[in-house]
Short mmCIF file of C-alpha atoms in Angstrom, two decimals:
data_model
loop_
_atom_site.label_atom_id
_atom_site.label_comp_id
_atom_site.label_asym_id
_atom_site.label_seq_id
_atom_site.Cartn_x
_atom_site.Cartn_y
_atom_site.Cartn_z
CA UNK A 159 36.41 -24.79 -43.37
CA UNK A 160 36.10 -28.10 -45.14
CA UNK A 161 34.58 -28.50 -48.57
CA UNK A 162 31.77 -30.96 -48.98
CA UNK A 163 32.64 -32.47 -52.32
CA UNK A 164 31.38 -36.02 -51.92
CA UNK A 165 29.27 -37.39 -54.78
CA UNK A 166 27.50 -40.71 -55.44
CA UNK A 167 29.48 -43.10 -57.64
CA UNK A 168 26.63 -43.29 -60.16
CA UNK A 169 27.25 -39.67 -61.04
CA UNK A 170 30.98 -40.05 -61.63
CA UNK A 171 30.65 -40.42 -65.38
CA UNK A 172 28.38 -37.40 -65.55
CA UNK A 173 30.95 -35.25 -63.80
CA UNK A 174 33.69 -36.54 -66.11
CA UNK A 175 31.59 -35.02 -68.82
CA UNK A 176 9.98 1.57 -49.07
CA UNK A 177 12.52 2.13 -46.54
CA UNK A 178 15.51 4.45 -46.43
CA UNK A 179 18.43 2.25 -47.35
CA UNK A 180 21.92 2.88 -46.06
CA UNK A 181 24.68 1.44 -48.21
CA UNK A 182 27.91 1.54 -46.27
CA UNK A 183 30.97 0.37 -48.11
CA UNK A 184 30.88 -2.30 -50.76
CA UNK A 185 29.38 -4.97 -48.54
CA UNK A 186 26.84 -3.82 -45.92
CA UNK A 187 23.40 -2.43 -46.77
CA UNK A 188 20.83 -1.72 -44.05
CA UNK A 189 17.37 -0.14 -44.10
CA UNK A 190 15.83 1.85 -41.26
CA UNK A 191 12.81 -0.32 -40.68
CA UNK A 192 11.42 0.56 -37.29
CA UNK A 193 11.98 2.64 -34.16
CA UNK A 194 10.76 1.42 -30.78
CA UNK A 195 10.41 3.20 -27.46
CA UNK A 196 10.82 1.93 -23.91
CA UNK A 197 10.30 3.85 -20.68
CA UNK A 198 14.05 4.27 -20.07
CA UNK A 199 17.40 3.36 -21.70
CA UNK A 200 18.01 -0.36 -22.21
CA UNK A 201 21.37 -1.48 -20.82
CA UNK A 202 21.24 -4.86 -22.54
CA UNK A 203 19.23 -6.30 -25.42
CA UNK A 204 18.38 -9.92 -26.20
CA UNK A 205 16.20 -11.62 -28.81
CA UNK A 206 14.44 -14.87 -27.93
CA UNK A 207 11.05 -16.56 -28.04
CA UNK A 208 9.24 -15.96 -24.75
CA UNK A 209 5.54 -15.62 -25.53
CA UNK A 210 5.21 -18.86 -27.50
CA UNK A 211 4.64 -17.16 -30.84
CA UNK A 212 6.65 -18.27 -33.91
CA UNK A 213 8.50 -14.95 -34.19
CA UNK A 214 11.01 -14.02 -31.50
CA UNK A 215 10.59 -11.27 -28.92
CA UNK A 216 12.93 -8.38 -28.21
CA UNK A 217 13.95 -8.00 -24.56
CA UNK A 218 15.65 -5.05 -22.90
CA UNK A 219 16.73 -4.59 -19.28
CA UNK A 220 15.95 -1.12 -17.96
CA UNK A 221 18.17 -0.08 -15.00
CA UNK A 222 16.25 3.14 -14.44
CA UNK A 223 12.94 1.40 -13.76
CA UNK A 224 14.08 -2.04 -12.59
CA UNK A 225 12.21 -3.81 -15.37
CA UNK A 226 12.44 -6.02 -18.43
CA UNK A 227 10.69 -4.59 -21.45
CA UNK A 228 9.40 -7.31 -23.78
CA UNK A 229 8.37 -6.36 -27.31
CA UNK A 230 6.08 -8.83 -29.05
CA UNK A 231 5.76 -9.28 -32.81
CA UNK A 232 2.94 -8.25 -35.10
CA UNK A 233 1.66 -9.92 -38.24
CA UNK A 234 3.97 -7.95 -40.54
CA UNK A 235 7.22 -8.89 -38.82
CA UNK A 236 7.45 -5.69 -36.79
CA UNK A 237 7.23 -5.23 -33.03
CA UNK A 238 4.32 -4.41 -30.76
CA UNK A 239 4.33 -2.06 -27.77
CA UNK A 240 6.35 -3.42 -24.85
CA UNK A 241 5.03 -5.25 -21.82
CA UNK A 242 7.03 -4.72 -18.62
CA UNK A 243 8.04 -7.22 -15.95
CA UNK A 244 9.95 -6.73 -12.66
CA UNK A 245 13.70 -7.36 -12.94
CA UNK A 246 15.00 -6.27 -9.54
CA UNK A 247 16.86 -3.05 -8.68
CA UNK A 248 19.28 -1.63 -11.26
CA UNK A 249 19.41 -4.59 -13.66
CA UNK A 250 22.71 -4.35 -15.54
CA UNK A 251 22.99 -7.47 -17.71
CA UNK A 252 20.81 -10.36 -18.85
CA UNK A 253 20.91 -13.87 -20.27
CA UNK A 254 18.01 -15.84 -21.73
CA UNK A 255 18.01 -19.65 -21.43
CA UNK A 256 15.86 -22.56 -20.31
CA UNK A 257 16.85 -22.48 -16.64
CA UNK A 258 14.22 -24.85 -15.23
CA UNK A 259 14.25 -27.46 -17.99
CA UNK A 260 10.61 -27.06 -19.03
CA UNK A 261 11.36 -26.13 -22.64
CA UNK A 262 10.56 -22.42 -22.21
CA UNK A 263 13.13 -19.63 -22.19
CA UNK A 264 13.65 -17.90 -18.85
CA UNK A 265 15.79 -14.88 -17.98
CA UNK A 266 18.44 -14.03 -15.39
CA UNK A 267 19.59 -10.48 -14.65
CA UNK A 268 22.40 -9.10 -12.53
CA UNK A 269 21.26 -6.35 -10.14
CA UNK A 270 24.23 -4.03 -9.73
CA UNK A 271 22.93 -2.07 -6.73
CA UNK A 272 21.71 -5.13 -4.81
CA UNK A 273 24.59 -7.62 -5.29
CA UNK A 274 22.33 -10.32 -6.61
CA UNK A 275 20.93 -12.20 -9.59
CA UNK A 276 17.19 -12.10 -10.27
CA UNK A 277 15.89 -15.13 -12.15
CA UNK A 278 12.43 -14.96 -13.73
CA UNK A 279 10.76 -18.10 -15.04
CA UNK A 280 8.40 -18.16 -18.00
CA UNK A 281 4.85 -19.42 -17.54
CA UNK A 282 2.20 -19.28 -20.28
CA UNK A 283 4.22 -16.93 -22.45
CA UNK A 284 5.08 -14.38 -19.76
CA UNK A 285 7.59 -13.93 -16.95
CA UNK A 286 5.97 -15.05 -13.71
CA UNK A 287 7.72 -16.54 -10.67
CA UNK A 288 11.17 -15.34 -9.69
CA UNK A 289 14.16 -16.40 -7.62
CA UNK A 290 16.90 -14.32 -5.98
CA UNK A 291 20.54 -15.45 -5.77
CA UNK A 292 22.93 -13.37 -3.65
CA UNK A 293 26.38 -12.84 -5.21
CA UNK A 294 29.23 -10.29 -4.98
CA UNK A 295 29.18 -6.51 -5.09
CA UNK A 296 28.11 -4.55 -8.18
CA UNK A 297 27.67 -7.37 -10.69
CA UNK A 298 28.09 -6.05 -14.22
CA UNK A 299 27.89 -9.12 -16.46
CA UNK A 300 26.30 -12.57 -16.57
CA UNK A 301 26.72 -15.65 -18.75
CA UNK A 302 25.25 -19.14 -18.82
CA UNK A 303 26.34 -22.65 -19.71
CA UNK A 304 26.52 -26.20 -18.40
CA UNK A 305 29.71 -25.95 -16.33
CA UNK A 306 29.45 -29.31 -14.56
CA UNK A 307 28.08 -31.27 -17.53
CA UNK A 308 24.90 -32.45 -15.83
CA UNK A 309 22.59 -31.26 -18.60
CA UNK A 310 21.37 -28.18 -16.73
CA UNK A 311 22.15 -24.53 -17.45
CA UNK A 312 24.35 -22.87 -14.81
CA UNK A 313 25.19 -19.18 -14.31
CA UNK A 314 28.31 -17.10 -13.77
CA UNK A 315 28.44 -13.39 -12.89
CA UNK A 316 31.26 -10.85 -12.76
CA UNK A 317 31.25 -8.84 -9.52
CA UNK A 318 33.02 -5.57 -10.30
CA UNK A 319 33.49 -4.18 -6.79
CA UNK A 320 34.28 -7.54 -5.18
CA UNK A 321 36.94 -8.49 -7.76
CA UNK A 322 35.29 -11.90 -8.00
CA UNK A 323 33.16 -14.12 -10.18
CA UNK A 324 30.28 -16.13 -8.74
CA UNK A 325 29.58 -19.51 -10.34
CA UNK A 326 26.04 -20.69 -9.54
CA UNK A 327 25.26 -24.31 -10.36
CA UNK A 328 21.74 -25.42 -11.25
CA UNK A 329 19.95 -28.43 -9.81
CA UNK A 330 16.88 -30.51 -10.56
CA UNK A 331 14.56 -27.95 -8.95
CA UNK A 332 16.29 -24.86 -10.40
CA UNK A 333 17.02 -23.52 -6.92
CA UNK A 334 20.53 -22.23 -7.81
CA UNK A 335 21.84 -22.62 -4.26
CA UNK A 336 25.23 -24.21 -5.06
CA UNK A 337 27.55 -21.20 -5.36
CA UNK A 338 31.31 -20.78 -5.61
CA UNK A 339 33.33 -17.56 -5.53
CA UNK A 340 36.40 -17.25 -7.74
CA UNK A 341 39.00 -14.50 -7.57
CA UNK A 342 38.77 -12.42 -10.72
CA UNK A 343 41.59 -9.91 -10.77
CA UNK A 344 40.96 -6.19 -10.53
CA UNK A 345 37.61 -4.96 -11.78
CA UNK A 346 36.04 -7.92 -13.64
CA UNK A 347 33.63 -6.26 -16.03
CA UNK A 348 32.39 -8.43 -18.90
CA UNK A 349 32.48 -12.19 -19.36
CA UNK A 350 31.43 -14.97 -21.70
CA UNK A 351 31.59 -18.75 -21.90
CA UNK A 352 32.93 -20.92 -24.72
CA UNK A 353 35.11 -23.98 -25.24
CA UNK A 354 38.41 -22.27 -25.98
CA UNK A 355 40.73 -25.28 -25.62
CA UNK A 356 38.62 -27.79 -27.55
CA UNK A 357 38.18 -30.31 -24.73
CA UNK A 358 34.39 -30.23 -24.77
CA UNK A 359 34.21 -28.33 -21.46
CA UNK A 360 33.11 -24.71 -21.16
CA UNK A 361 35.69 -22.08 -20.20
CA UNK A 362 35.21 -18.46 -19.09
CA UNK A 363 36.82 -15.32 -20.52
CA UNK A 364 36.55 -12.20 -18.35
CA UNK A 365 37.77 -8.64 -18.97
CA UNK A 366 39.81 -6.86 -16.27
CA UNK A 367 38.81 -3.20 -16.27
CA UNK A 368 41.62 -1.81 -14.12
CA UNK A 369 44.51 -4.01 -15.30
CA UNK A 370 43.61 -3.85 -19.01
CA UNK A 371 43.63 -7.60 -19.54
CA UNK A 372 41.48 -10.63 -20.31
CA UNK A 373 41.55 -13.59 -17.93
CA UNK A 374 40.86 -17.03 -19.41
CA UNK A 375 39.62 -19.63 -16.92
CA UNK A 376 39.70 -23.20 -18.23
CA UNK A 377 36.88 -25.42 -17.02
CA UNK A 378 37.60 -28.91 -15.70
CA UNK A 379 34.07 -30.29 -16.06
CA UNK A 380 32.78 -30.34 -12.48
CA UNK A 381 31.88 -26.66 -12.20
CA UNK A 382 35.37 -25.63 -11.12
CA UNK A 383 37.99 -23.73 -13.11
CA UNK A 384 41.78 -23.62 -13.30
CA UNK A 385 43.67 -20.43 -12.33
CA UNK A 386 43.41 -17.83 -15.09
CA UNK A 387 45.78 -17.09 -17.95
CA UNK A 388 46.10 -13.34 -18.53
CA UNK A 389 46.42 -11.57 -21.89
CA UNK A 390 46.95 -7.81 -22.13
CA UNK A 391 44.52 -5.70 -24.17
CA UNK A 392 44.00 -1.91 -24.19
CA UNK A 393 42.69 0.72 -21.78
CA UNK A 394 39.52 -0.18 -19.82
CA UNK A 395 38.08 -3.28 -21.55
CA UNK A 396 34.31 -3.18 -21.14
CA UNK A 397 32.83 -5.74 -23.55
CA UNK A 398 33.91 -9.04 -25.04
CA UNK A 399 32.72 -11.38 -27.80
CA UNK A 400 33.91 -14.66 -29.29
CA UNK A 401 34.09 -15.76 -32.93
CA UNK A 402 36.26 -17.89 -35.16
CA UNK A 403 37.69 -14.91 -37.02
CA UNK A 404 40.59 -16.82 -38.62
CA UNK A 405 38.42 -19.82 -39.57
CA UNK A 406 40.74 -22.36 -37.93
CA UNK A 407 38.00 -24.07 -35.93
CA UNK A 408 38.40 -22.49 -32.49
CA UNK A 409 36.90 -19.31 -31.00
CA UNK A 410 39.00 -16.14 -30.93
CA UNK A 411 38.15 -13.02 -28.93
CA UNK A 412 37.28 -9.41 -29.71
CA UNK A 413 37.50 -6.97 -26.79
CA UNK A 414 36.05 -3.45 -26.79
CA UNK A 415 38.20 -1.00 -24.78
CA UNK A 416 36.21 2.00 -23.56
CA UNK A 417 38.87 4.58 -22.68
CA UNK A 418 41.14 3.92 -25.65
CA UNK A 419 38.24 3.66 -28.11
CA UNK A 420 39.65 0.49 -29.64
CA UNK A 421 38.84 -3.15 -30.28
CA UNK A 422 41.56 -5.72 -29.56
CA UNK A 423 41.54 -9.06 -31.33
CA UNK A 424 43.05 -12.04 -29.52
CA UNK A 425 43.92 -15.15 -31.49
CA UNK A 426 43.25 -18.55 -29.96
CA UNK A 427 46.29 -20.81 -30.00
CA UNK A 428 45.06 -24.10 -28.61
CA UNK A 429 43.34 -22.54 -25.63
CA UNK A 430 45.87 -19.77 -25.01
CA UNK A 431 45.09 -16.27 -26.26
CA UNK A 432 47.68 -14.04 -27.89
CA UNK A 433 47.52 -10.45 -29.13
CA UNK A 434 46.55 -10.38 -32.80
CA UNK A 435 45.69 -6.85 -33.84
CA UNK A 436 44.00 -3.70 -32.61
CA UNK A 437 41.83 -1.12 -34.39
CA UNK A 438 39.98 2.08 -33.64
CA UNK A 439 36.35 1.43 -32.70
CA UNK A 440 35.03 4.92 -31.91
CA UNK A 441 34.23 6.84 -28.74
CA UNK A 442 33.44 4.71 -25.68
CA UNK A 443 32.70 1.29 -27.18
CA UNK A 444 30.18 -0.27 -24.81
CA UNK A 445 28.86 -3.46 -26.41
CA UNK A 446 30.08 -5.91 -29.03
CA UNK A 447 28.40 -8.67 -31.04
CA UNK A 448 29.62 -11.19 -33.63
CA UNK A 449 27.67 -12.46 -36.65
CA UNK A 450 28.23 -13.08 -40.36
CA UNK A 451 26.62 -9.86 -41.61
CA UNK A 452 27.45 -10.27 -45.30
CA UNK A 453 26.89 -14.04 -45.59
CA UNK A 454 30.40 -14.73 -46.87
CA UNK A 455 31.10 -17.49 -44.37
CA UNK A 456 33.20 -15.63 -41.80
CA UNK A 457 32.16 -13.70 -38.66
CA UNK A 458 31.92 -9.91 -38.69
CA UNK A 459 31.54 -7.47 -35.77
CA UNK A 460 29.14 -4.80 -34.59
CA UNK A 461 30.21 -2.44 -31.80
CA UNK A 462 27.97 0.05 -29.99
CA UNK A 463 29.82 3.31 -29.27
CA UNK A 464 28.17 5.12 -26.37
CA UNK A 465 30.15 8.29 -27.10
CA UNK A 466 29.25 8.66 -30.79
CA UNK A 467 26.14 8.63 -32.97
CA UNK A 468 27.11 5.48 -34.83
CA UNK A 469 27.69 1.77 -34.78
CA UNK A 470 31.11 0.49 -35.82
CA UNK A 471 30.82 -2.51 -38.14
CA UNK A 472 33.88 -4.57 -38.99
CA UNK A 473 33.90 -6.66 -42.15
CA UNK A 474 36.11 -9.73 -41.80
CA UNK A 475 38.48 -10.05 -44.75
CA UNK A 476 41.04 -12.75 -45.53
CA UNK A 477 40.08 -14.96 -42.58
CA UNK A 478 40.63 -12.23 -40.05
CA UNK A 479 43.90 -10.91 -41.38
CA UNK A 480 42.15 -7.59 -41.82
CA UNK A 481 38.95 -6.19 -40.30
CA UNK A 482 37.53 -3.40 -42.47
CA UNK A 483 35.79 -0.78 -40.32
CA UNK A 484 32.57 0.81 -41.57
CA UNK A 485 30.53 3.35 -39.59
CA UNK A 486 26.75 3.02 -39.57
CA UNK A 487 25.32 6.46 -38.63
CA UNK A 488 22.54 6.66 -36.05
CA UNK A 489 20.51 9.55 -34.65
CA UNK A 490 21.60 8.76 -31.08
CA UNK A 491 24.50 7.29 -29.11
CA UNK A 492 24.05 3.49 -28.84
CA UNK A 493 24.58 1.66 -25.55
CA UNK A 494 23.71 -1.91 -26.51
CA UNK A 495 23.49 -3.85 -29.76
CA UNK A 496 22.16 -7.26 -30.74
CA UNK A 497 22.33 -9.08 -34.08
CA UNK A 498 19.55 -11.44 -35.15
CA UNK A 499 17.75 -12.56 -38.30
CA UNK A 500 14.36 -11.01 -37.59
CA UNK A 501 12.72 -11.49 -40.98
CA UNK A 502 13.91 -15.00 -41.87
CA UNK A 503 15.88 -13.99 -44.96
CA UNK A 504 19.10 -15.62 -43.80
CA UNK A 505 21.10 -12.59 -42.69
CA UNK A 506 21.46 -10.89 -39.32
CA UNK A 507 19.62 -7.63 -38.70
CA UNK A 508 20.77 -4.99 -36.21
CA UNK A 509 18.96 -3.70 -33.12
CA UNK A 510 20.57 -0.92 -31.07
CA UNK A 511 19.41 0.90 -27.94
CA UNK A 512 20.16 4.48 -26.96
CA UNK A 513 22.53 5.28 -24.09
CA UNK A 514 20.50 8.33 -23.02
CA UNK A 515 16.81 7.62 -23.68
CA UNK A 516 14.38 4.80 -24.39
CA UNK A 517 14.83 4.73 -28.15
CA UNK A 518 15.60 1.43 -29.88
CA UNK A 519 16.17 1.23 -33.62
CA UNK A 520 15.73 -1.84 -35.84
CA UNK A 521 17.86 -1.93 -38.99
CA UNK A 522 17.08 -4.62 -41.55
CA UNK A 523 20.06 -6.18 -43.27
CA UNK A 524 19.67 -5.92 -47.05
CA UNK A 525 23.24 -6.81 -47.93
CA UNK A 526 23.27 -8.80 -51.20
CA UNK A 527 24.32 -12.41 -50.95
CA UNK A 528 27.83 -13.11 -52.27
CA UNK A 529 28.06 -13.93 -55.96
CA UNK A 530 28.32 -17.70 -55.99
CA UNK A 531 28.08 -19.41 -59.40
CA UNK A 532 26.88 -22.99 -59.14
CA UNK A 533 25.48 -22.64 -55.62
CA UNK A 534 21.86 -23.65 -56.17
CA UNK A 535 20.95 -23.97 -52.49
CA UNK A 536 22.67 -20.75 -51.31
CA UNK A 537 24.81 -22.46 -48.65
CA UNK A 538 28.10 -20.99 -49.99
CA UNK A 539 29.30 -24.40 -51.24
CA UNK A 540 29.13 -25.94 -54.71
CA UNK A 541 28.66 -29.63 -54.05
CA UNK A 542 26.45 -32.68 -54.47
CA UNK A 543 23.42 -30.87 -53.03
CA UNK A 544 23.50 -28.34 -55.87
CA UNK A 545 23.94 -31.11 -58.41
CA UNK A 546 20.93 -32.95 -57.01
CA UNK A 547 18.78 -29.82 -57.26
CA UNK A 548 19.60 -29.44 -60.94
CA UNK A 549 19.11 -33.13 -61.76
CA UNK A 550 15.87 -33.50 -59.79
CA UNK A 551 14.38 -30.54 -61.67
CA UNK A 552 15.87 -31.41 -65.06
CA UNK A 553 13.90 -30.08 -68.01
CA UNK A 554 11.45 -28.04 -65.96
CA UNK A 555 10.30 -24.62 -67.10
CA UNK A 556 10.50 -22.24 -64.15
CA UNK A 557 10.52 -18.54 -63.43
CA UNK A 558 13.97 -17.21 -64.42
CA UNK A 559 16.35 -17.34 -61.48
CA UNK A 560 14.27 -19.86 -59.53
CA UNK A 561 15.86 -22.57 -57.44
CA UNK A 562 18.15 -24.56 -59.76
CA UNK A 563 17.92 -22.13 -62.69
CA UNK A 564 21.51 -20.92 -62.39
CA UNK A 565 21.59 -19.58 -65.94
CA UNK A 566 18.37 -17.60 -65.33
CA UNK A 567 16.93 -18.64 -68.70
CA UNK A 568 13.75 -20.18 -67.32
CA UNK A 569 14.70 -23.79 -68.08
CA UNK A 570 16.72 -26.13 -65.86
CA UNK A 571 19.07 -27.99 -68.14
CA UNK A 572 22.56 -28.42 -69.47
CA UNK A 573 23.64 -24.81 -68.88
CA UNK A 574 22.81 -25.12 -65.20
CA UNK A 575 24.56 -28.48 -64.98
CA UNK A 576 27.69 -27.03 -66.56
CA UNK A 577 27.64 -24.14 -64.08
CA UNK A 578 27.62 -26.57 -61.16
CA UNK A 579 30.33 -28.81 -62.59
CA UNK A 580 32.65 -25.99 -63.63
CA UNK A 581 32.53 -24.56 -60.10
CA UNK A 582 32.56 -27.91 -58.29
CA UNK A 583 34.14 -27.87 -54.84
CA UNK A 584 34.09 -24.11 -54.52
CA UNK A 585 33.65 -22.33 -51.20
CA UNK A 586 31.88 -19.16 -52.23
CA UNK A 587 32.19 -15.76 -50.69
CA UNK A 588 35.36 -16.63 -48.79
CA UNK A 589 37.39 -13.48 -48.39
#
């Protein structure tokens, strides 16, 4: 991570001179803010703006009822009762993206019992028209991205029983009729898209449930992919997530292994993955998400464990050289988890759904920001932006601790300037 230390030449001479809080470990603090209820367990959760309101909606796919449950937002930042929309039989996974290019977010779900994708398009803040795309048998995962670089969002699904992936390219009318089938090992279960080799083209990483491996398919820019490169993980990989855990500029992988109860970290070496480390994750890890939970500048992990009443959180330390596991107790066994800043305070909150009933819990992240002397704009850097804040407010009397009052004495002046200069160039919170 580079340091932004540039400074105008004119300043050179100046420089020469009521909730139940859960505190878990030294870093993570969450409060139990809200519990929601859907008609049946949610197999996948997503957060996105569907209804046109400023605050994002919570979406859950419900295999038991063949529906999407959409929770709106109320005036206090909480959620309203869900509205339900058809999602096809046994929806198993979901993506949310603008699939028809109209600026609204649409949704696409795999239907595991019907060997298809159901696409629902948003109209006037609700899911309206739909489209069916036939794919392989028992699809378990879906991802989206522009695979042929034409500016439209395409789809890819993992077909568990067919041992294939189906790549479905979009077109100007969002018909999704251009399909290609790719061999995908033995039991492709979970997949994602990212640029792993740094060539500006999306690649696909897919877990192999029966051979305990991850296949990496490198994209070539026209919607096709090179033969996969295999990397061994642990027993029965069921979920996968990407994040730059070692802060070297390219995405690494974290793989949740259901039968072994572990998470395997794979380090990205120029587009080739290699085993990095492996840790216990808990009973039957079923879903995995990556986000900077403690605002220290590096990605952390949250893993839903369908066999235990807890979430496993992993705090990234020393640029991924260690991942400190912390258990967040729940009153039920979580199936799916999503991380999103729901209240606009700059840190990711946690939403988790039950594996056995329709309960969904919302946990607000109240983890304190890292101590960062000199960082007036709270971006984890001490640089020219912080200096400008102090100088532009020079001499003002403010409430102690206000923006620019680094000394918390109520006046922006020389003490605050000295704090910025003495910490100049720092990258705060880096572990």
